[in-house]
Coordinates of C-alpha atoms and ligand atoms in Angstrom, one line a residue:
M1 CA 7.1 -24.8 14.8
S2 CA 4.7 -24.7 17.7
S3 CA 1.5 -26.7 17.9
T4 CA -0.4 -23.5 18.6
I5 CA 0.0 -22.6 14.9
D6 CA -1.8 -24.2 12.0
R7 CA 0.6 -23.9 9.1
S8 CA -1.5 -25.8 6.6
A9 CA -2.6 -22.5 5.1
A10 CA 1.0 -21.7 4.2
Q11 CA 1.4 -24.6 2.0
G12 CA -0.2 -25.5 -1.4
S13 CA -1.7 -23.0 -3.7
R14 CA -1.2 -19.5 -2.6
N15 CA -3.9 -17.1 -2.1
V16 CA -2.7 -13.7 -1.0
W17 CA -3.6 -14.3 2.7
E18 CA -1.7 -17.6 2.7
M19 CA 1.2 -15.7 1.2
A20 CA 1.1 -13.0 3.9
Q21 CA 1.0 -15.7 6.6
A22 CA 3.9 -17.6 5.0
Q23 CA 6.0 -14.4 5.0
L24 CA 5.3 -14.0 8.7
D25 CA 6.1 -17.7 9.4
D26 CA 9.4 -17.3 7.6
V27 CA 10.5 -14.3 9.8
A28 CA 9.1 -15.9 13.0
L29 CA 11.7 -18.6 12.5
L30 CA 14.5 -16.0 12.0
L31 CA 13.3 -14.0 15.0
E32 CA 12.7 -17.1 17.1
L33 CA 9.4 -15.5 17.9
N34 CA 7.5 -16.7 21.0
P35 CA 5.0 -19.3 19.6
G36 CA 2.1 -17.7 21.4
I37 CA 2.9 -14.2 20.0
H38 CA 3.4 -15.8 16.6
A39 CA -0.1 -17.3 16.7
F40 CA -1.5 -13.9 18.0
L41 CA 0.1 -12.0 15.0
R42 CA -1.0 -14.7 12.5
S43 CA -4.6 -13.8 12.6
P44 CA -6.5 -10.5 12.5
K45 CA -7.7 -8.9 15.7
R46 CA -11.1 -8.0 14.2
V47 CA -13.0 -8.7 10.9
L48 CA -16.2 -6.9 9.9
T49 CA -18.3 -8.0 6.9
V50 CA -21.0 -5.6 5.9
S51 CA -23.8 -5.5 3.4
V52 CA -24.0 -2.2 1.6
P53 CA -27.4 -1.6 0.0
C54 CA -27.3 1.2 -2.6
E55 CA -29.9 2.8 -4.8
M56 CA -28.5 2.8 -8.4
D57 CA -29.3 5.5 -11.0
D58 CA -32.0 3.4 -12.6
R59 CA -33.8 3.3 -9.1
S60 CA -33.0 -0.4 -8.7
Y61 CA -31.2 -1.5 -5.5
R62 CA -28.0 -3.4 -5.3
V63 CA -26.3 -4.9 -2.3
F64 CA -22.5 -4.7 -2.3
E65 CA -20.3 -6.8 0.1
G66 CA -17.8 -4.8 2.1
Y67 CA -15.1 -5.5 4.7
R68 CA -13.0 -3.7 7.3
V69 CA -10.3 -5.8 8.9
Q70 CA -8.1 -4.6 11.8
H71 CA -5.0 -6.8 12.1
N72 CA -3.2 -5.5 15.1
M73 CA -3.5 -2.4 17.3
S74 CA -0.7 -2.9 19.8
R75 CA 1.3 0.1 18.6
G76 CA -1.7 2.5 18.1
P77 CA -4.9 3.0 16.2
A78 CA -5.4 0.8 13.2
K79 CA -4.5 2.4 9.8
G80 CA -5.0 1.4 6.2
G81 CA -6.8 2.2 3.0
I82 CA -10.0 1.1 1.4
R83 CA -10.1 -0.7 -2.0
F84 CA -12.9 -0.6 -4.5
H85 CA -12.4 -3.4 -7.0
P86 CA -14.4 -6.3 -8.5
D87 CA -11.7 -8.9 -7.3
V88 CA -11.7 -7.8 -3.7
T89 CA -12.0 -10.8 -1.3
L90 CA -12.0 -11.1 2.4
D91 CA -8.7 -13.0 2.3
E92 CA -7.1 -10.2 0.3
V93 CA -8.3 -7.5 2.8
K94 CA -6.9 -9.7 5.6
A95 CA -3.5 -9.8 3.9
L96 CA -3.5 -6.1 3.2
A97 CA -4.4 -5.4 6.8
M98 CA -1.5 -7.5 8.1
W99 CA 0.9 -5.8 5.7
M100 CA -0.2 -2.4 7.1
S101 CA 0.8 -3.5 10.6
W102 CA 4.3 -4.3 9.4
K103 CA 4.5 -1.2 7.2
C104 CA 3.6 1.2 10.0
A105 CA 6.0 -0.5 12.4
L106 CA 8.8 -0.4 9.8
V107 CA 8.6 3.4 9.3
D108 CA 7.9 3.6 13.1
I109 CA 4.7 5.5 13.1
P110 CA 2.3 4.9 16.0
F111 CA -0.3 2.9 14.2
G112 CA -1.5 -0.7 13.8
G113 CA -2.7 -2.2 10.6
A114 CA -6.1 -2.3 8.9
K115 CA -7.7 -2.5 5.5
G116 CA -11.1 -2.2 3.9
G117 CA -12.7 -3.1 0.6
I118 CA -15.9 -3.3 -1.3
I119 CA -16.5 -5.8 -4.1
C120 CA -17.7 -3.4 -6.8
D121 CA -16.7 -2.1 -10.3
P122 CA -16.2 1.6 -9.7
K123 CA -15.3 2.1 -13.4
N124 CA -18.9 1.3 -14.3
M125 CA -20.6 3.3 -11.5
S126 CA -21.7 6.9 -11.6
M127 CA -20.4 9.5 -9.1
R128 CA -23.8 9.5 -7.5
E129 CA -23.8 5.7 -7.1
L130 CA -20.2 5.8 -5.7
E131 CA -21.2 8.4 -3.2
H132 CA -24.3 6.4 -2.0
M133 CA -22.2 3.2 -1.7
T134 CA -19.4 5.0 0.1
R135 CA -21.7 6.8 2.6
R136 CA -23.6 3.6 3.4
Y137 CA -20.4 1.6 3.8
T138 CA -19.0 4.3 6.1
S139 CA -22.1 4.2 8.2
E140 CA -21.8 0.4 8.4
I141 CA -18.2 0.4 9.5
S142 CA -18.6 3.5 11.8
I143 CA -19.0 1.2 14.7
I144 CA -15.2 0.4 14.6
I145 CA -13.5 3.4 12.9
G146 CA -12.6 6.8 14.4
P147 CA -9.5 9.0 14.8
E148 CA -8.4 7.1 17.9
R149 CA -9.5 3.6 16.7
D150 CA -9.1 3.0 13.0
I151 CA -8.3 5.6 10.3
P152 CA -9.1 4.6 6.6
A153 CA -7.4 6.1 3.6
P154 CA -7.3 5.7 -0.2
D155 CA -6.2 2.5 -1.9
V156 CA -6.8 1.0 -5.3
Y157 CA -9.6 3.0 -7.1
T158 CA -10.5 5.2 -4.1
T159 CA -9.9 8.9 -4.3
P160 CA -9.7 12.1 -2.2
Q161 CA -13.4 12.7 -3.1
I162 CA -14.3 9.3 -1.7
M163 CA -12.4 10.2 1.5
A164 CA -14.3 13.5 1.7
W165 CA -17.6 11.5 1.7
I166 CA -16.3 9.2 4.4
M167 CA -15.3 12.2 6.6
D168 CA -18.6 13.9 6.0
T169 CA -20.7 10.8 6.7
F170 CA -18.8 10.0 9.9
S171 CA -19.0 13.7 11.0
M172 CA -22.7 14.0 10.3
M173 CA -23.4 10.9 12.4
R174 CA -21.5 12.5 15.3
G175 CA -22.8 16.0 14.8
Y176 CA -19.5 17.8 14.3
S177 CA -16.5 17.8 12.0
I178 CA -14.0 15.0 12.6
P179 CA -11.3 15.3 9.9
G180 CA -9.0 12.9 11.7
V181 CA -11.3 9.9 11.0
V182 CA -9.8 9.5 7.5
T183 CA -6.6 10.5 5.6
G184 CA -6.0 11.3 1.9
K185 CA -8.7 13.9 2.1
P186 CA -8.8 17.0 -0.2
I187 CA -6.7 19.9 1.2
A188 CA -9.9 22.1 1.7
I189 CA -11.2 19.8 4.4
G190 CA -8.1 18.9 6.4
G191 CA -6.0 17.0 3.9
S192 CA -2.2 17.3 4.0
L193 CA -0.1 18.9 1.3
G194 CA 2.1 16.3 -0.4
R195 CA -0.3 13.4 0.5
D196 CA -1.3 12.8 -3.2
K197 CA 2.3 12.2 -4.3
A198 CA 3.6 10.7 -1.1
T199 CA 3.6 7.0 -2.0
A200 CA 5.5 7.8 -5.2
R201 CA 7.9 10.2 -3.5
G202 CA 8.7 7.8 -0.7
C203 CA 9.3 5.1 -3.3
M204 CA 11.7 7.4 -5.2
F205 CA 13.6 8.2 -2.0
V206 CA 14.2 4.5 -1.3
I207 CA 15.2 3.8 -4.9
D208 CA 17.7 6.7 -4.7
E209 CA 19.2 5.1 -1.6
A210 CA 19.3 1.6 -3.1
L211 CA 21.0 2.9 -6.2
R212 CA 23.6 4.8 -4.1
E213 CA 24.4 1.6 -2.2
L214 CA 24.7 -0.4 -5.4
G215 CA 26.9 2.3 -7.0
I216 CA 24.5 2.9 -9.9
S217 CA 23.9 6.5 -11.0
A218 CA 20.3 7.6 -10.7
D219 CA 20.9 10.1 -13.5
G220 CA 19.6 8.4 -16.7
A221 CA 18.8 5.1 -14.9
R222 CA 16.1 3.3 -16.9
V223 CA 12.7 2.8 -15.1
A224 CA 9.8 0.5 -16.0
I225 CA 6.5 1.0 -14.3
Q226 CA 3.5 -1.4 -14.2
G227 CA 0.4 0.5 -13.2
F228 CA -0.5 4.1 -13.8
G229 CA -2.7 4.9 -10.9
N230 CA -1.8 7.2 -7.9
A231 CA 1.5 5.4 -7.3
G232 CA 2.6 4.7 -10.8
L233 CA 1.6 8.0 -12.4
H234 CA 3.3 10.1 -9.8
A235 CA 6.4 7.9 -9.7
A236 CA 6.8 8.4 -13.5
E237 CA 6.3 12.2 -13.1
L238 CA 8.6 12.7 -10.1
M239 CA 11.3 10.4 -11.3
S240 CA 11.4 11.9 -14.8
V241 CA 11.8 15.3 -13.3
A242 CA 14.6 13.9 -11.0
G243 CA 16.6 12.7 -14.0
Y244 CA 15.5 9.1 -14.3
K245 CA 14.5 7.8 -17.8
I246 CA 11.1 6.2 -17.9
V247 CA 11.3 3.5 -20.6
A248 CA 8.1 1.6 -20.2
V249 CA 4.7 2.1 -18.5
S250 CA 1.5 0.1 -18.5
D251 CA -2.0 0.2 -17.0
S252 CA -4.8 -2.4 -16.8
R253 CA -5.4 -2.1 -20.6
G254 CA -1.8 -2.4 -21.8
G255 CA 1.5 -0.7 -22.0
I256 CA 3.9 1.4 -24.1
A257 CA 7.7 1.5 -24.3
N258 CA 10.4 3.8 -25.6
A259 CA 14.0 3.0 -25.0
K260 CA 14.9 6.7 -25.5
G261 CA 12.6 7.7 -22.7
I262 CA 8.9 8.5 -22.6
D263 CA 7.7 12.1 -22.4
V264 CA 5.8 11.7 -19.2
K265 CA 4.0 15.0 -19.3
K266 CA 2.5 14.1 -22.7
L267 CA 1.7 10.6 -21.5
I268 CA -0.2 11.9 -18.5
A269 CA -2.2 14.2 -20.8
H270 CA -3.0 11.3 -23.1
K271 CA -4.1 9.2 -20.1
S272 CA -6.4 11.9 -18.8
E273 CA -7.9 12.4 -22.3
T274 CA -8.4 8.7 -23.2
G275 CA -8.4 6.9 -19.8
S276 CA -5.4 4.7 -20.6
V277 CA -1.7 4.9 -21.6
V278 CA -2.6 2.6 -24.6
G279 CA -2.5 4.3 -28.0
F280 CA 0.1 6.9 -26.9
S281 CA 2.1 8.0 -29.9
G282 CA 5.4 8.6 -28.1
G283 CA 6.3 4.9 -27.8
D284 CA 5.6 1.4 -29.0
A285 CA 2.9 -0.9 -27.7
M286 CA 4.0 -3.4 -25.1
S287 CA 1.9 -5.8 -23.1
N288 CA 1.3 -5.3 -19.4
K289 CA 3.3 -8.5 -18.7
D290 CA 6.2 -7.6 -20.9
V291 CA 6.7 -4.4 -19.1
L292 CA 7.9 -6.5 -16.1
E293 CA 10.5 -8.2 -18.2
C294 CA 11.7 -5.3 -20.3
D295 CA 15.3 -4.0 -20.3
C296 CA 15.6 -1.5 -17.4
D297 CA 17.5 -0.7 -14.2
V298 CA 14.6 -0.2 -11.9
L299 CA 11.3 -2.0 -12.1
I300 CA 8.3 -0.6 -10.2
P301 CA 5.3 -2.9 -10.0
A302 CA 2.6 -0.4 -9.0
A303 CA -0.6 -2.3 -9.7
L304 CA -1.9 -5.4 -8.0
E305 CA -0.6 -8.5 -6.2
K306 CA 1.2 -11.6 -7.4
V307 CA 2.5 -10.4 -10.7
I308 CA 6.2 -11.5 -10.2
T309 CA 6.1 -15.3 -10.0
A310 CA 8.6 -18.2 -10.2
E311 CA 7.7 -18.3 -13.9
N312 CA 8.8 -14.7 -14.9
A313 CA 11.3 -14.0 -12.1
P314 CA 14.2 -15.6 -14.0
R315 CA 13.6 -13.2 -16.9
I316 CA 13.4 -9.9 -14.9
K317 CA 16.3 -7.7 -16.1
A318 CA 16.1 -4.8 -13.5
K319 CA 18.8 -4.5 -10.9
V320 CA 16.3 -3.1 -8.4
V321 CA 12.6 -3.9 -8.0
A322 CA 10.7 -1.4 -5.9
E323 CA 7.3 -2.6 -4.8
A324 CA 4.9 0.4 -5.0
A325 CA 2.1 -2.1 -5.1
N326 CA 1.2 -4.3 -2.1
G327 CA 2.2 -7.9 -2.5
P328 CA 3.4 -8.0 -6.1
T329 CA 6.1 -10.7 -5.6
L330 CA 5.3 -14.3 -4.6
P331 CA 7.6 -15.8 -2.0
E332 CA 9.1 -18.3 -4.5
A333 CA 10.0 -15.4 -6.8
D334 CA 11.6 -13.6 -4.0
S335 CA 14.3 -16.3 -3.6
I336 CA 14.9 -16.4 -7.4
L337 CA 15.4 -12.6 -7.5
F338 CA 17.7 -12.7 -4.4
D339 CA 19.8 -15.5 -5.9
R340 CA 20.1 -13.5 -9.1
G341 CA 21.5 -10.5 -7.1
I342 CA 18.4 -8.3 -7.8
M343 CA 17.5 -6.1 -4.9
V344 CA 13.8 -6.1 -4.0
L345 CA 12.7 -3.1 -2.0
P346 CA 9.7 -4.7 -0.3
D347 CA 6.2 -3.2 -0.3
I348 CA 6.2 -2.4 3.4
L349 CA 9.3 -0.2 2.7
A350 CA 8.8 1.0 -0.9
N351 CA 5.2 2.1 -0.6
A352 CA 5.3 3.3 3.0
G353 CA 5.5 6.9 2.0
G354 CA 1.7 7.0 1.6
V355 CA 0.9 6.0 5.1
T356 CA 3.7 8.1 6.5
V357 CA 2.1 11.3 5.1
S358 CA -1.3 9.9 6.2
Y359 CA 0.2 9.9 9.7
F360 CA 1.3 13.5 9.2
E361 CA -2.2 14.4 8.0
W362 CA -3.7 12.8 11.1
V363 CA -1.3 14.7 13.4
Q364 CA -2.1 18.0 11.6
D365 CA -5.9 17.3 11.9
L366 CA -5.6 16.5 15.6
Q367 CA -3.5 19.6 16.3
E368 CA -5.6 21.8 13.9
N369 CA -2.2 23.1 12.7
F370 CA -1.1 22.6 9.1
W371 CA 2.4 22.4 7.6
D372 CA 3.8 23.6 4.3
E373 CA 4.7 21.1 1.6
E374 CA 8.5 21.5 2.2
E375 CA 8.1 20.4 5.8
V376 CA 5.9 17.4 4.8
N377 CA 8.4 16.3 2.1
A378 CA 11.5 16.8 4.3
R379 CA 9.9 14.8 7.1
L380 CA 8.9 12.1 4.6
K381 CA 12.5 11.9 3.3
R382 CA 13.9 11.6 6.8
T383 CA 11.5 8.8 7.6
M384 CA 12.1 6.9 4.4
V385 CA 15.9 7.2 4.5
R386 CA 15.9 6.0 8.1
A387 CA 13.7 3.0 7.3
F388 CA 15.8 2.1 4.2
K389 CA 19.1 2.3 6.2
A390 CA 17.8 0.2 9.1
T391 CA 16.5 -2.4 6.6
Y392 CA 19.7 -2.5 4.6
E393 CA 21.8 -2.9 7.7
K394 CA 19.6 -5.8 8.9
A395 CA 19.7 -7.5 5.6
K396 CA 23.5 -7.1 5.4
Q397 CA 24.1 -8.2 8.9
H398 CA 22.1 -11.4 8.5
K399 CA 22.9 -12.0 4.8
I400 CA 19.2 -12.0 4.0
N401 CA 17.1 -10.2 1.4
M402 CA 15.6 -6.8 2.0
R403 CA 12.1 -8.2 2.6
R404 CA 13.3 -10.4 5.4
G405 CA 15.4 -7.5 6.8
A406 CA 12.3 -5.3 6.8
Y407 CA 10.1 -8.0 8.4
V408 CA 12.7 -8.7 11.1
L409 CA 12.5 -5.1 12.1
A410 CA 8.8 -4.6 11.7
V411 CA 7.5 -7.9 13.1
G412 CA 10.0 -7.5 16.0
R413 CA 8.5 -4.1 16.9
V414 CA 4.9 -5.3 16.7
A415 CA 5.8 -8.4 18.8
E416 CA 7.6 -6.3 21.4
A417 CA 4.6 -3.9 21.8
T418 CA 2.2 -6.9 21.9
M419 CA 4.3 -8.6 24.6
L420 CA 4.8 -5.5 26.7
R421 CA 1.0 -4.9 26.8
G422 CA 0.3 -8.5 27.5
V423 CA -2.9 -10.3 26.9
Y424 CA -6.1 -8.9 28.4
P425 CA -7.8 -9.9 30.7
Ligands
LIG1 N1 -3.4 2.3 0.8 C1 -2.1 2.8 1.2 C2 -1.2 1.6 1.6 O1 -1.4 0.5 1.2 C3 -2.1 3.9 2.2 C4 -2.7 3.6 3.5 C5 -2.9 4.8 4.4 O2 -2.5 5.9 4.1 O3 -3.4 4.6 5.5 O4 -0.2 1.8 2.2

């Protein structure tokens, strides 16, 4: 390891940024990456911290802390979502931005990586408060975003409505409509058909491919899903229609299980009535943690980071783990799962469907020419299948796990672009 790189962060207790850096260090060795380029890729290009003052409904003022991190822009404008969550930290946003660089490179779309976040509790804020906070945050980060610079999108607890406010605020500041500044927008203002389900659909496409390689029939394959937000809910819906059997589902409040298969339509209705999957009559209560270890063929962590650890990895029963969430598996758990013959479809592959259709949305916005949903879904499928096959071949060729295979491809591409461009000045 070169002296230009301080690896101290990769040892000891792992916060999520240390985990992201450790994943890069691991593949840098495999790729025999030039030490200078390794150091370059190991830190973000640009970090912006903003104070977001906001008038609350009771007329008091609160100041939220927000971030926008651009990790790498060698392959194109930076791309990545914005997260509203009480546990957001700058380190988390840095990790998520780095993962976006690898994700965009793996599916080979011409973007770099970025991420944003605000430390807030959106579940306890009114629509008016959310709108004020979002608009002021947009104004604060407007100095570094734009269709040709950095394009935000939804992430945990951010919605198409929030994207609409971002688009409108940015547009009003410039004096004309600029739909390409953000993706995941409502269809009425330049969103793409198929974007809402794209993360889940892309995840299903790579699971289909993985099961085919493993000789497991998708028809009736048992699926457990942790998280019932945009990714988890739509995965349950699409996969149950496609013939998979959804046997367990959880959200932040708890979970439910039914070995005979959950009626997903009814579960979605229950969630929209009560705000949670908890209390659904078509299954038995199961804790959020137990969902990870339940008897199933496919496990989809679709919530937050660091849920699969060295402690629970030995008890995971799934044959395939598809990371719809970003960063759900700790590096030490990765090796345990690999040794146990469990195929982990890494986040930068398994959830890349979202950013892939974000790319399609941005292309449609720039061309002012919109595609039908069949076209979006067909292009998404081609992209996901191609990325799966390339990753699978790499992993097989080097006898490494799918994450390392994906990283070899993705980091290799970002490193190549960075090297070709050289260092300015
Ligand atoms: N937040 C999503 C992700 O982590 C989507 C990002 C985007 O569409 O730009 O991939």
